[in-house]
Short mmCIF file of C-alpha atoms and ligand atoms in Angstrom, two decimals:
data_model
loop_
_atom_site.label_atom_id
_atom_site.label_comp_id
_atom_site.label_asym_id
_atom_site.label_seq_id
_atom_site.Cartn_x
_atom_site.Cartn_y
_atom_site.Cartn_z
CA MET A 11 -58.77 24.11 85.27
CA HIS A 12 -57.01 21.46 83.98
CA MET A 13 -56.44 18.05 85.26
CA ILE A 14 -52.59 17.89 84.29
CA ASP A 15 -51.84 21.25 86.24
CA ILE A 16 -53.67 19.35 89.15
CA ILE A 17 -51.97 16.05 88.88
CA ALA A 18 -48.56 18.29 88.81
CA LYS A 19 -49.45 19.99 91.70
CA LYS A 20 -49.90 17.19 94.24
CA ARG A 21 -46.54 15.29 92.47
CA ASP A 22 -45.01 18.48 93.72
CA GLY A 23 -46.35 17.99 97.12
CA ASN A 24 -48.85 20.96 97.50
CA VAL A 25 -51.84 20.96 98.57
CA LEU A 26 -55.26 21.16 96.58
CA THR A 27 -58.39 23.85 97.03
CA LYS A 28 -61.73 22.57 97.28
CA GLU A 29 -62.42 23.62 94.01
CA GLU A 30 -59.68 21.78 92.52
CA ILE A 31 -60.77 18.35 94.58
CA SER A 32 -64.52 19.04 93.66
CA PHE A 33 -63.10 19.31 89.75
CA LEU A 34 -61.13 15.87 89.49
CA ILE A 35 -64.07 14.07 91.20
CA GLU A 36 -67.17 15.55 88.96
CA GLY A 37 -64.67 15.12 85.93
CA TYR A 38 -63.88 11.32 86.91
CA THR A 39 -67.83 10.34 87.46
CA LYS A 40 -69.08 11.88 84.41
CA GLY A 41 -65.74 10.52 82.49
CA ARG A 42 -64.22 13.82 81.50
CA ILE A 43 -60.98 12.28 83.08
CA PRO A 44 -59.78 9.30 81.55
CA ASP A 45 -58.34 6.49 84.07
CA TYR A 46 -54.91 7.09 83.04
CA GLN A 47 -54.92 10.65 84.35
CA MET A 48 -56.69 9.57 87.48
CA SER A 49 -54.39 6.92 88.45
CA ALA A 50 -51.34 8.89 88.06
CA PHE A 51 -52.91 11.39 90.25
CA LEU A 52 -53.58 8.73 93.03
CA MET A 53 -50.30 7.53 92.56
CA ALA A 54 -49.35 11.10 93.30
CA VAL A 55 -51.58 11.18 96.25
CA TYR A 56 -50.12 7.81 97.56
CA PHE A 57 -46.17 9.51 97.74
CA GLN A 58 -47.46 12.97 98.62
CA ASN A 59 -50.17 12.16 101.01
CA MET A 60 -53.05 14.64 101.75
CA ASN A 61 -53.82 16.94 104.31
CA ASP A 62 -56.97 16.36 106.92
CA GLU A 63 -58.65 18.95 104.98
CA GLU A 64 -58.10 17.99 101.42
CA ALA A 65 -59.29 14.43 102.52
CA THR A 66 -62.48 15.92 104.16
CA TYR A 67 -62.73 17.74 100.73
CA LEU A 68 -62.22 14.64 98.99
CA ALA A 69 -65.20 12.60 100.99
CA LEU A 70 -68.19 15.68 100.44
CA ALA A 71 -66.84 15.59 96.65
CA MET A 72 -67.33 11.76 96.42
CA ARG A 73 -70.60 11.98 98.30
CA ASP A 74 -72.17 14.66 96.47
CA SER A 75 -70.94 12.46 93.39
CA GLY A 76 -74.52 10.37 93.67
CA ASP A 77 -77.84 10.21 95.72
CA SER A 78 -77.93 10.63 99.31
CA ILE A 79 -80.38 8.61 101.39
CA ASP A 80 -83.07 10.73 103.26
CA LEU A 81 -84.08 8.74 106.20
CA SER A 82 -85.88 11.53 107.76
CA PRO A 83 -89.23 10.06 107.40
CA ILE A 84 -88.38 7.41 110.34
CA LYS A 85 -88.49 8.66 113.31
CA GLY A 86 -85.66 8.72 115.99
CA ILE A 87 -81.79 8.86 115.67
CA LYS A 88 -80.84 6.57 113.05
CA VAL A 89 -77.47 4.44 113.49
CA ASP A 90 -75.10 2.73 111.39
CA LYS A 91 -71.96 1.01 111.74
CA HIS A 92 -68.84 0.40 109.59
CA SER A 93 -66.02 -2.15 109.83
CA THR A 94 -62.72 -1.19 107.82
CA GLY A 95 -62.59 -5.35 106.58
CA GLY A 96 -61.87 -8.14 108.57
CA VAL A 97 -61.63 -11.81 108.44
CA GLY A 98 -64.95 -13.63 110.20
CA ASP A 99 -66.64 -10.29 111.16
CA LYS A 100 -70.01 -11.13 111.13
CA VAL A 101 -70.99 -8.05 113.67
CA THR A 102 -73.69 -6.33 111.18
CA LEU A 103 -75.60 -9.89 111.46
CA ILE A 104 -75.97 -9.76 115.35
CA LEU A 105 -75.40 -5.99 116.18
CA GLY A 106 -78.62 -4.94 113.80
CA PRO A 107 -81.33 -7.56 115.50
CA LEU A 108 -79.61 -6.77 118.70
CA LEU A 109 -80.19 -2.86 118.94
CA ALA A 110 -83.36 -2.96 117.07
CA SER A 111 -84.63 -5.16 119.53
CA LEU A 112 -83.81 -2.46 122.06
CA GLY A 113 -85.59 0.06 120.16
CA VAL A 114 -82.56 1.42 118.05
CA LYS A 115 -83.47 2.12 114.47
CA PHE A 116 -80.79 0.12 112.41
CA ALA A 117 -80.92 1.37 108.46
CA LYS A 118 -77.89 -0.34 106.90
CA MET A 119 -76.59 -0.86 103.91
CA SER A 120 -74.14 -3.19 103.41
CA GLY A 121 -71.54 -4.13 100.75
CA ARG A 122 -70.36 -7.82 99.15
CA GLY A 123 -67.31 -9.23 99.94
CA LEU A 124 -63.74 -8.48 97.67
CA GLY A 125 -60.73 -10.32 98.64
CA HIS A 126 -60.45 -11.85 101.75
CA THR A 127 -62.65 -9.87 103.69
CA GLY A 128 -66.52 -11.22 103.49
CA GLY A 129 -69.47 -8.87 103.03
CA THR A 130 -72.71 -8.55 104.99
CA ILE A 131 -75.17 -8.45 101.74
CA ASP A 132 -72.88 -12.21 100.68
CA LYS A 133 -73.68 -13.55 103.97
CA LEU A 134 -77.37 -12.67 104.22
CA GLU A 135 -77.87 -14.40 100.53
CA SER A 136 -77.05 -17.73 102.26
CA ILE A 137 -80.55 -17.92 103.75
CA PRO A 138 -82.95 -18.78 101.12
CA GLY A 139 -85.43 -16.14 99.65
CA TYR A 140 -83.68 -13.32 101.34
CA ARG A 141 -84.22 -10.27 99.25
CA VAL A 142 -80.96 -7.80 99.45
CA GLU A 143 -82.55 -5.19 97.03
CA LEU A 144 -85.14 -3.07 98.56
CA ALA A 145 -86.39 0.00 96.98
CA VAL A 146 -85.66 2.86 99.18
CA GLU A 147 -89.71 3.53 99.93
CA GLU A 148 -89.65 -0.06 101.03
CA PHE A 149 -86.47 0.06 102.95
CA ILE A 150 -87.27 2.89 104.99
CA LYS A 151 -90.90 1.63 105.68
CA GLN A 152 -89.55 -1.62 107.01
CA VAL A 153 -87.15 0.12 109.28
CA GLN A 154 -90.22 2.34 110.67
CA ASP A 155 -92.13 -1.18 110.87
CA ILE A 156 -89.63 -3.34 112.63
CA GLY A 157 -87.13 -0.86 113.33
CA ILE A 158 -84.20 -2.64 111.06
CA ALA A 159 -83.42 -3.10 107.66
CA ILE A 160 -80.19 -4.57 106.13
CA VAL A 161 -79.88 -4.00 102.47
CA GLY A 162 -77.46 -3.98 99.66
CA GLN A 163 -76.22 -0.36 98.40
CA SER A 164 -79.18 0.82 96.61
CA GLY A 165 -79.60 3.99 94.17
CA ASP A 166 -76.87 5.30 93.08
CA VAL A 167 -74.74 6.26 96.30
CA ALA A 168 -71.21 7.55 95.84
CA PRO A 169 -70.54 6.52 92.48
CA ALA A 170 -67.03 8.40 92.60
CA ASP A 171 -66.19 5.81 94.85
CA LYS A 172 -67.57 2.87 93.15
CA LYS A 173 -65.07 4.01 90.27
CA LEU A 174 -62.17 5.15 91.82
CA TYR A 175 -62.11 1.99 94.25
CA ALA A 176 -62.31 -0.23 91.15
CA LEU A 177 -59.02 1.97 89.93
CA ARG A 178 -57.36 2.02 93.29
CA ASP A 179 -57.50 -1.79 93.35
CA VAL A 180 -55.83 -2.05 89.78
CA THR A 181 -53.34 0.47 90.30
CA ALA A 182 -51.71 -0.47 94.02
CA THR A 183 -53.22 2.31 95.43
CA VAL A 184 -55.70 1.25 98.02
CA ASP A 185 -53.75 1.00 100.97
CA ILE A 186 -53.18 5.01 101.86
CA ILE A 187 -55.44 6.97 104.95
CA PRO A 188 -56.76 10.05 103.24
CA LEU A 189 -58.10 7.56 100.55
CA ILE A 190 -59.32 4.98 102.80
CA ALA A 191 -61.25 7.53 104.96
CA SER A 192 -62.62 9.73 102.39
CA SER A 193 -63.82 6.41 100.24
CA ILE A 194 -65.45 4.77 103.64
CA MET A 195 -67.02 8.16 104.82
CA SER A 196 -68.28 9.23 101.55
CA LYS A 197 -70.32 6.22 101.37
CA LYS A 198 -71.50 6.56 105.10
CA LEU A 199 -72.48 10.14 105.01
CA ALA A 200 -74.48 9.56 101.98
CA SER A 201 -76.31 6.45 104.04
CA GLY A 202 -78.17 9.02 105.95
CA ALA A 203 -77.69 7.75 109.55
CA ASP A 204 -77.21 10.33 112.38
CA ALA A 205 -74.72 8.22 114.58
CA ILE A 206 -72.08 6.02 113.43
CA VAL A 207 -69.41 3.69 114.66
CA LEU A 208 -66.48 2.84 112.75
CA ASP A 209 -64.32 -0.49 113.68
CA VAL A 210 -61.34 0.25 112.76
CA LYS A 211 -59.01 -3.06 112.32
CA VAL A 212 -55.69 -2.91 113.12
CA GLY A 213 -53.21 -6.22 112.69
CA HIS A 214 -52.17 -8.08 110.01
CA GLY A 215 -55.61 -9.20 108.58
CA ALA A 216 -56.57 -5.38 108.35
CA PHE A 217 -55.84 -2.44 105.81
CA MET A 218 -53.79 -0.92 108.88
CA LYS A 219 -51.17 -3.22 110.03
CA SER A 220 -49.93 -0.71 113.01
CA GLU A 221 -52.11 1.09 115.78
CA GLU A 222 -50.55 4.17 115.09
CA ASP A 223 -51.94 4.32 111.71
CA ALA A 224 -55.13 3.01 112.46
CA VAL A 225 -55.57 5.89 115.09
CA LYS A 226 -54.67 8.31 112.17
CA LEU A 227 -57.22 6.85 110.22
CA ALA A 228 -59.60 6.37 112.97
CA GLU A 229 -59.03 10.22 113.74
CA LEU A 230 -59.44 11.31 109.98
CA MET A 231 -62.65 9.46 109.54
CA VAL A 232 -64.25 10.89 113.19
CA GLY A 233 -63.12 14.52 112.12
CA ILE A 234 -64.96 13.82 108.71
CA GLY A 235 -68.41 12.69 110.13
CA ARG A 236 -68.54 15.33 112.97
CA LEU A 237 -67.91 18.38 110.47
CA SER A 238 -71.43 17.01 108.87
CA GLY A 239 -73.06 16.94 112.09
CA LYS A 240 -72.79 13.15 112.83
CA LYS A 241 -72.12 11.65 116.28
CA MET A 242 -68.78 9.61 115.51
CA THR A 243 -67.22 7.06 117.61
CA ALA A 244 -64.22 4.88 116.38
CA ILE A 245 -62.74 1.90 118.05
CA LEU A 246 -59.71 0.01 117.46
CA THR A 247 -59.76 -3.62 117.42
CA GLY A 248 -57.49 -6.33 116.74
CA MET A 249 -57.45 -8.16 113.66
CA ASP A 250 -54.45 -10.47 114.38
CA GLU A 251 -56.93 -13.35 114.10
CA PRO A 252 -60.14 -14.01 112.83
CA LEU A 253 -62.99 -12.89 115.05
CA GLY A 254 -65.18 -15.59 116.09
CA HIS A 255 -64.69 -19.18 114.34
CA LYS A 256 -66.86 -19.45 111.34
CA ILE A 257 -65.85 -17.96 108.10
CA GLY A 258 -67.59 -18.30 104.89
CA ASN A 259 -70.92 -17.08 104.14
CA ALA A 260 -73.54 -19.67 105.56
CA LEU A 261 -70.95 -20.56 108.10
CA GLU A 262 -70.98 -16.74 109.83
CA VAL A 263 -75.05 -16.74 109.50
CA TYR A 264 -74.59 -19.89 111.72
CA GLU A 265 -72.34 -18.03 114.14
CA ALA A 266 -74.72 -14.89 113.92
CA ILE A 267 -77.43 -17.23 115.18
CA GLU A 268 -75.77 -18.84 117.86
CA THR A 269 -74.41 -15.51 119.09
CA LEU A 270 -77.86 -14.07 119.03
CA ASN A 271 -79.06 -17.02 121.01
CA GLY A 272 -76.52 -16.06 123.60
CA GLU A 273 -73.98 -18.89 122.71
CA GLY A 274 -71.38 -16.72 120.61
CA PRO A 275 -67.42 -16.72 120.95
CA LYS A 276 -66.14 -14.07 123.68
CA ASP A 277 -64.33 -11.87 120.98
CA LEU A 278 -67.29 -11.44 118.90
CA VAL A 279 -69.79 -10.94 121.57
CA GLU A 280 -67.19 -8.13 123.21
CA VAL A 281 -66.62 -6.46 119.78
CA THR A 282 -70.59 -6.48 119.24
CA ILE A 283 -71.17 -5.46 122.74
CA GLU A 284 -68.91 -2.26 122.46
CA ILE A 285 -70.03 -0.93 119.56
CA GLY A 286 -73.72 -1.71 120.78
CA ALA A 287 -73.07 0.25 123.64
CA HIS A 288 -71.72 3.40 122.16
CA LEU A 289 -74.89 3.09 119.45
CA LEU A 290 -77.69 2.87 122.52
CA LEU A 291 -75.90 5.69 124.15
CA ASP A 292 -76.10 7.89 120.93
CA SER A 293 -79.38 7.00 120.29
CA GLY A 294 -80.43 8.09 123.54
CA LEU A 295 -81.97 5.47 124.69
CA GLU A 296 -79.56 4.99 127.50
CA ASN A 297 -77.22 7.15 129.51
CA ASP A 298 -74.80 4.43 131.25
CA PHE A 299 -72.30 3.07 129.32
CA ASP A 300 -72.08 -0.09 131.62
CA LYS A 301 -76.22 -0.24 131.84
CA ALA A 302 -76.07 0.03 128.00
CA LYS A 303 -73.62 -3.17 127.92
CA ILE A 304 -75.99 -5.10 130.52
CA ARG A 305 -78.99 -4.16 128.14
CA LEU A 306 -77.37 -5.76 125.60
CA HIS A 307 -75.96 -8.90 127.16
CA GLU A 308 -79.38 -9.80 128.49
CA ALA A 309 -81.40 -8.99 125.22
CA LEU A 310 -78.63 -11.98 123.73
CA GLN A 311 -79.75 -14.19 126.29
CA ASN A 312 -83.11 -13.55 126.67
CA GLY A 313 -84.17 -14.12 122.86
CA THR A 314 -85.46 -10.67 122.18
CA ALA A 315 -82.44 -10.43 119.99
CA TYR A 316 -83.04 -13.58 118.16
CA GLN A 317 -86.80 -12.76 117.52
CA LYS A 318 -85.70 -9.35 115.92
CA PHE A 319 -83.29 -11.24 113.56
CA LEU A 320 -86.46 -13.69 112.79
CA ASP A 321 -88.43 -10.67 112.13
CA LEU A 322 -86.03 -8.98 109.73
CA VAL A 323 -85.28 -12.54 107.85
CA GLU A 324 -89.47 -12.77 107.29
CA ALA A 325 -89.74 -9.03 106.43
CA GLN A 326 -87.07 -9.55 103.73
CA GLY A 327 -88.45 -12.92 102.14
CA GLY A 328 -86.10 -15.53 103.77
CA ASP A 329 -86.69 -18.79 104.62
CA LEU A 330 -87.47 -18.91 108.60
CA LYS A 331 -87.50 -22.80 108.39
CA SER A 332 -83.82 -22.85 107.36
CA LEU A 333 -82.82 -21.21 110.23
CA ASP A 334 -84.03 -23.79 112.68
CA ASN A 335 -81.10 -25.93 111.50
CA PRO A 336 -78.34 -23.62 110.03
CA ALA A 337 -76.03 -26.65 110.00
CA LEU A 338 -78.34 -27.60 106.61
CA LEU A 339 -76.81 -24.46 104.75
CA LEU A 340 -73.62 -25.73 104.85
CA SER A 341 -71.76 -27.99 102.32
CA LYS A 342 -71.78 -31.82 103.65
CA LYS A 343 -68.44 -32.72 102.79
CA THR A 344 -65.87 -31.85 105.27
CA VAL A 345 -62.31 -32.16 105.43
CA PRO A 346 -60.19 -31.82 108.74
CA VAL A 347 -57.02 -29.75 108.93
CA VAL A 348 -54.68 -31.59 111.31
CA SER A 349 -51.98 -30.10 113.12
CA THR A 350 -48.61 -31.46 112.79
CA LYS A 351 -47.22 -29.42 115.52
CA GLU A 352 -47.52 -28.73 119.43
CA GLY A 353 -47.66 -25.69 121.64
CA TYR A 354 -49.50 -23.02 122.79
CA ILE A 355 -51.03 -20.73 119.51
CA MET A 356 -49.35 -17.34 119.70
CA ASP A 357 -50.30 -15.70 116.57
CA ILE A 358 -52.78 -16.87 113.53
CA ASN A 359 -52.32 -14.68 110.36
CA ALA A 360 -56.16 -13.37 109.80
CA LEU A 361 -55.04 -12.78 106.40
CA ASP A 362 -54.04 -16.14 105.76
CA ILE A 363 -57.34 -17.96 107.02
CA GLY A 364 -59.26 -15.46 104.90
CA ARG A 365 -57.33 -16.47 101.88
CA ALA A 366 -58.15 -19.92 102.70
CA ALA A 367 -61.60 -19.38 102.99
CA MET A 368 -61.45 -17.30 99.43
CA ARG A 369 -59.76 -20.55 97.59
CA LEU A 370 -62.34 -22.82 98.40
CA GLY A 371 -64.69 -20.36 97.20
CA ALA A 372 -66.18 -18.17 99.85
CA GLY A 373 -64.83 -14.90 98.84
CA ARG A 374 -64.19 -13.59 95.06
CA GLU A 375 -60.29 -12.54 93.78
CA THR A 376 -62.25 -10.58 91.19
CA LYS A 377 -65.53 -8.42 91.00
CA GLU A 378 -66.88 -11.61 88.43
CA ASP A 379 -66.13 -14.39 90.12
CA LYS A 380 -69.06 -16.61 91.71
CA VAL A 381 -69.25 -17.22 95.38
CA TYR A 382 -70.51 -20.39 96.87
CA LEU A 383 -72.55 -19.96 99.88
CA ASP A 384 -72.02 -22.91 101.79
CA VAL A 385 -68.47 -22.93 101.78
CA GLY A 386 -65.65 -21.70 104.42
CA LEU A 387 -63.89 -22.89 107.62
CA ASP A 388 -64.69 -23.48 111.02
CA LEU A 389 -61.37 -22.65 112.84
CA HIS A 390 -61.57 -24.74 116.20
CA LYS A 391 -58.37 -23.19 117.61
CA LYS A 392 -57.13 -19.67 118.71
CA ILE A 393 -54.62 -18.06 120.05
CA GLY A 394 -54.03 -19.16 123.39
CA TYR A 395 -55.35 -22.43 122.88
CA TYR A 396 -53.03 -25.65 123.91
CA VAL A 397 -52.51 -27.92 120.76
CA LYS A 398 -50.82 -31.01 120.31
CA LYS A 399 -50.08 -33.01 117.27
CA GLY A 400 -52.85 -34.41 115.52
CA ASP A 401 -55.49 -32.12 117.09
CA VAL A 402 -58.14 -30.77 114.62
CA ILE A 403 -57.49 -27.41 114.11
CA ALA A 404 -60.05 -26.23 111.45
CA THR A 405 -62.67 -28.21 109.19
CA LEU A 406 -63.45 -26.81 106.07
CA TYR A 407 -66.90 -27.20 104.43
CA VAL A 408 -65.62 -27.43 100.67
CA ARG A 409 -66.86 -28.38 97.07
CA GLU A 410 -64.26 -29.25 94.81
CA LYS A 411 -61.93 -26.21 94.94
CA GLY A 412 -58.71 -25.15 96.50
CA ILE A 413 -58.57 -27.82 99.30
CA GLU A 414 -54.86 -28.78 99.53
CA GLU A 415 -53.86 -24.91 98.98
CA ALA A 416 -56.74 -23.77 102.12
CA LYS A 417 -55.17 -26.63 104.28
CA ASN A 418 -51.59 -25.37 103.33
CA LEU A 419 -52.55 -21.90 104.32
CA ILE A 420 -54.22 -22.55 107.64
CA LEU A 421 -51.19 -24.66 108.81
CA ASN A 422 -48.76 -21.97 107.88
CA ALA A 423 -50.70 -19.41 109.22
CA ILE A 424 -50.32 -20.36 112.81
CA THR A 425 -47.33 -19.32 115.03
CA PHE A 426 -46.94 -22.01 118.07
CA GLY A 427 -45.21 -20.89 121.38
CA LYS A 428 -44.31 -22.07 124.69
CA GLU A 429 -46.46 -19.70 126.50
CA LYS A 430 -49.93 -18.72 126.71
CA LYS A 431 -51.00 -15.64 125.43
CA HIS A 432 -53.92 -13.43 126.18
CA VAL A 433 -55.27 -11.18 123.44
CA VAL A 434 -56.39 -7.85 123.81
CA LEU A 435 -59.11 -7.04 121.32
CA ILE A 436 -60.27 -3.49 121.68
CA LYS A 437 -57.64 -1.43 121.59
CA LYS A 438 -58.45 1.94 121.74
CA THR A 439 -61.76 4.70 121.79
CA ILE A 440 -61.88 7.61 119.55
CA LYS A 441 -64.66 10.13 120.54
N1 URA B 527 -63.25 0.02 102.62
C1 URA B 527 -63.72 1.22 101.83
O1 URA B 527 -64.48 1.58 101.66
N2 URA B 527 -62.71 1.84 100.74
C2 URA B 527 -61.51 1.77 101.34
O2 URA B 527 -60.75 2.78 100.64
C3 URA B 527 -60.78 0.51 101.86
C4 URA B 527 -61.82 0.10 102.67
#
């Protein structure tokens, strides 16, 4: 088999075999296929697409390119969730402890942020002392002991995806459905959970801008997971504005703590409870969806979810005292963003809000960038709010850089109108 023939076959719109896909993933991972050939192949896929079978073979070949985590020593059903990437999405920080407080096993490997989207691991590192790197044995023992662990990717999970994703990032081949689906599912399948909920974001702050594309992506990922024997659910949720109000690492931990104490913003609570209810059912600890939701709400209100969060932070070496007053984790220097317009907020470009936080230092433009954990923004006004000229729309938590740029991005991200608009957050469920 030769890579040049595989490139030509895809360039001409033909369907690749399982063997051809395995050949190219193995060859690329081991360094036998150079970046320039893989780049040509990716661009061919971009224009000619892949069918569901090819995407499935790709996901499985990437899963098999490295370690698979064996969670079988942990009793019961292990659950996982994945978001396709959004702004202000701190659901994992809330959902994990919430589910674990009800007896669900939450063994989660999370990533770091890149571009305008944040990563759970960066957020957790804003808690002084929190260790994101645990050996696999330690990770498993912690889930056995307290029902939850949230760590960075340990071991060599899906190395083909790491290499390919970096190449896609610089060859304008990220946003194509079969490549996104196989990338995400290769890591999910290697991480060992039995039940997975995928939160597929749709809107201008997301990879999928249209609902039609989001459904295609969701159905493809659910299909790939099922073929490997996983219980799969995907929900489509709107990313037409950031989730919650706070964006930036310590700021998102702060909002997660508020939510775990029953004082979270409505949209953030809604998405968390929806995902939680599916996973509570999948784990076999509840059989009625509405009752699952009630139990999850109760755990946010009565302190049990927050206590589990404290258990998690303590187990991973984090400083519990720092959580008594999470405002102390934020930069002391703040700047208000004041509205120059008046009216109802109709739309907030979440992508630009994410970029504003990134310019302040909350995210990375390249993998090597240093992230400042204490900066970001608190967006006080969201869709449906009435704003007058002179109202403070957002508070920036800053160091030195990016202040004016962030202000302009935020002011230009907002569209005003004359009527109050209601947002439908959960758009579809695919089982
Ligand atoms: N997230 C991933 O892990 N992979 C993609 O291709 C896109 C989003």
